Amino acid sequence: YTPDAGAEGPDSFSYTITDGDGDTSTATVNLTIDPDSFPTVSVVDAEGGNQVDEAALADGSNPGSVAES
């Protein structure tokens, strides 16, 4: 499950499973999406590249690499 970009608040999705005998069961998952408190900020510069605000990235990024993740 991946919510829409910027989504927050209640959401739900349903799914159906089928076993080897053809029996099915359907369930609904209800969830609440919390607001993103640390959004990634990306700005396109005049050269067409991206500048990334390192402080906005989640732990595990590598500021010395070419591509930030």
Coordinates of C-alpha atoms in Angstrom, one line a residue:
Y1 CA 0.0 0.0 0.0
T2 CA 1.3 3.4 -1.0
P3 CA -0.9 6.4 -0.2
D4 CA -1.2 9.3 -2.7
A5 CA 1.4 12.0 -2.3
G6 CA 0.4 14.5 0.4
A7 CA -2.3 12.2 1.8
E8 CA -3.2 12.4 5.4
G9 CA -6.1 11.4 7.6
P10 CA -8.3 8.3 7.3
D11 CA -7.9 5.9 4.4
S12 CA -8.9 2.3 3.6
F13 CA -8.5 -0.5 1.1
S14 CA -10.0 -3.9 0.6
Y15 CA -8.5 -7.1 -0.7
T16 CA -9.8 -10.6 -1.5
I17 CA -7.7 -13.8 -1.1
T18 CA -8.5 -17.1 -2.7
D19 CA -7.2 -20.5 -1.5
G20 CA -6.4 -23.6 -3.6
D21 CA -10.0 -24.8 -3.3
G22 CA -11.4 -21.6 -4.7
D23 CA -12.8 -20.4 -1.4
T24 CA -12.5 -16.6 -1.0
S25 CA -12.3 -14.1 1.9
T26 CA -12.5 -10.3 1.7
A27 CA -11.2 -7.9 4.3
T28 CA -11.0 -4.1 4.6
V29 CA -8.0 -2.4 6.2
N30 CA -8.7 1.0 7.8
L31 CA -5.8 3.2 8.7
T32 CA -4.9 6.8 9.5
I33 CA -2.1 8.5 7.7
D34 CA -0.2 11.0 9.9
P35 CA 1.0 14.3 8.4
D36 CA 4.6 14.1 7.1
S37 CA 6.6 16.2 9.6
F38 CA 9.9 16.0 7.7
P39 CA 9.1 16.5 4.0
T40 CA 12.0 16.2 1.5
V41 CA 12.6 19.5 -0.2
S42 CA 13.9 19.5 -3.8
V43 CA 14.5 22.6 -5.9
V44 CA 15.5 22.6 -9.6
D45 CA 18.4 24.9 -10.1
A46 CA 19.2 27.0 -13.2
E47 CA 21.4 24.2 -14.6
G48 CA 18.5 21.7 -14.5
G49 CA 19.9 19.7 -11.6
N50 CA 18.4 19.2 -8.2
Q51 CA 19.5 20.7 -4.9
V52 CA 18.3 18.8 -1.9
D53 CA 18.0 20.2 1.6
E54 CA 20.0 17.6 3.6
A55 CA 18.3 18.5 6.9
A56 CA 15.0 17.4 5.4
L57 CA 16.2 13.9 4.4
A58 CA 15.5 10.9 6.6
D59 CA 18.4 9.2 8.5
G60 CA 20.6 7.1 6.3
S61 CA 21.3 9.6 3.6
N62 CA 24.9 10.1 2.3
P63 CA 25.7 13.8 1.9
G64 CA 28.9 12.9 0.0
S65 CA 27.3 10.9 -2.7
V66 CA 26.1 12.2 -6.1
A67 CA 22.5 11.0 -5.7
E68 CA 20.9 11.6 -2.3
S69 CA 18.5 9.0 -1.0

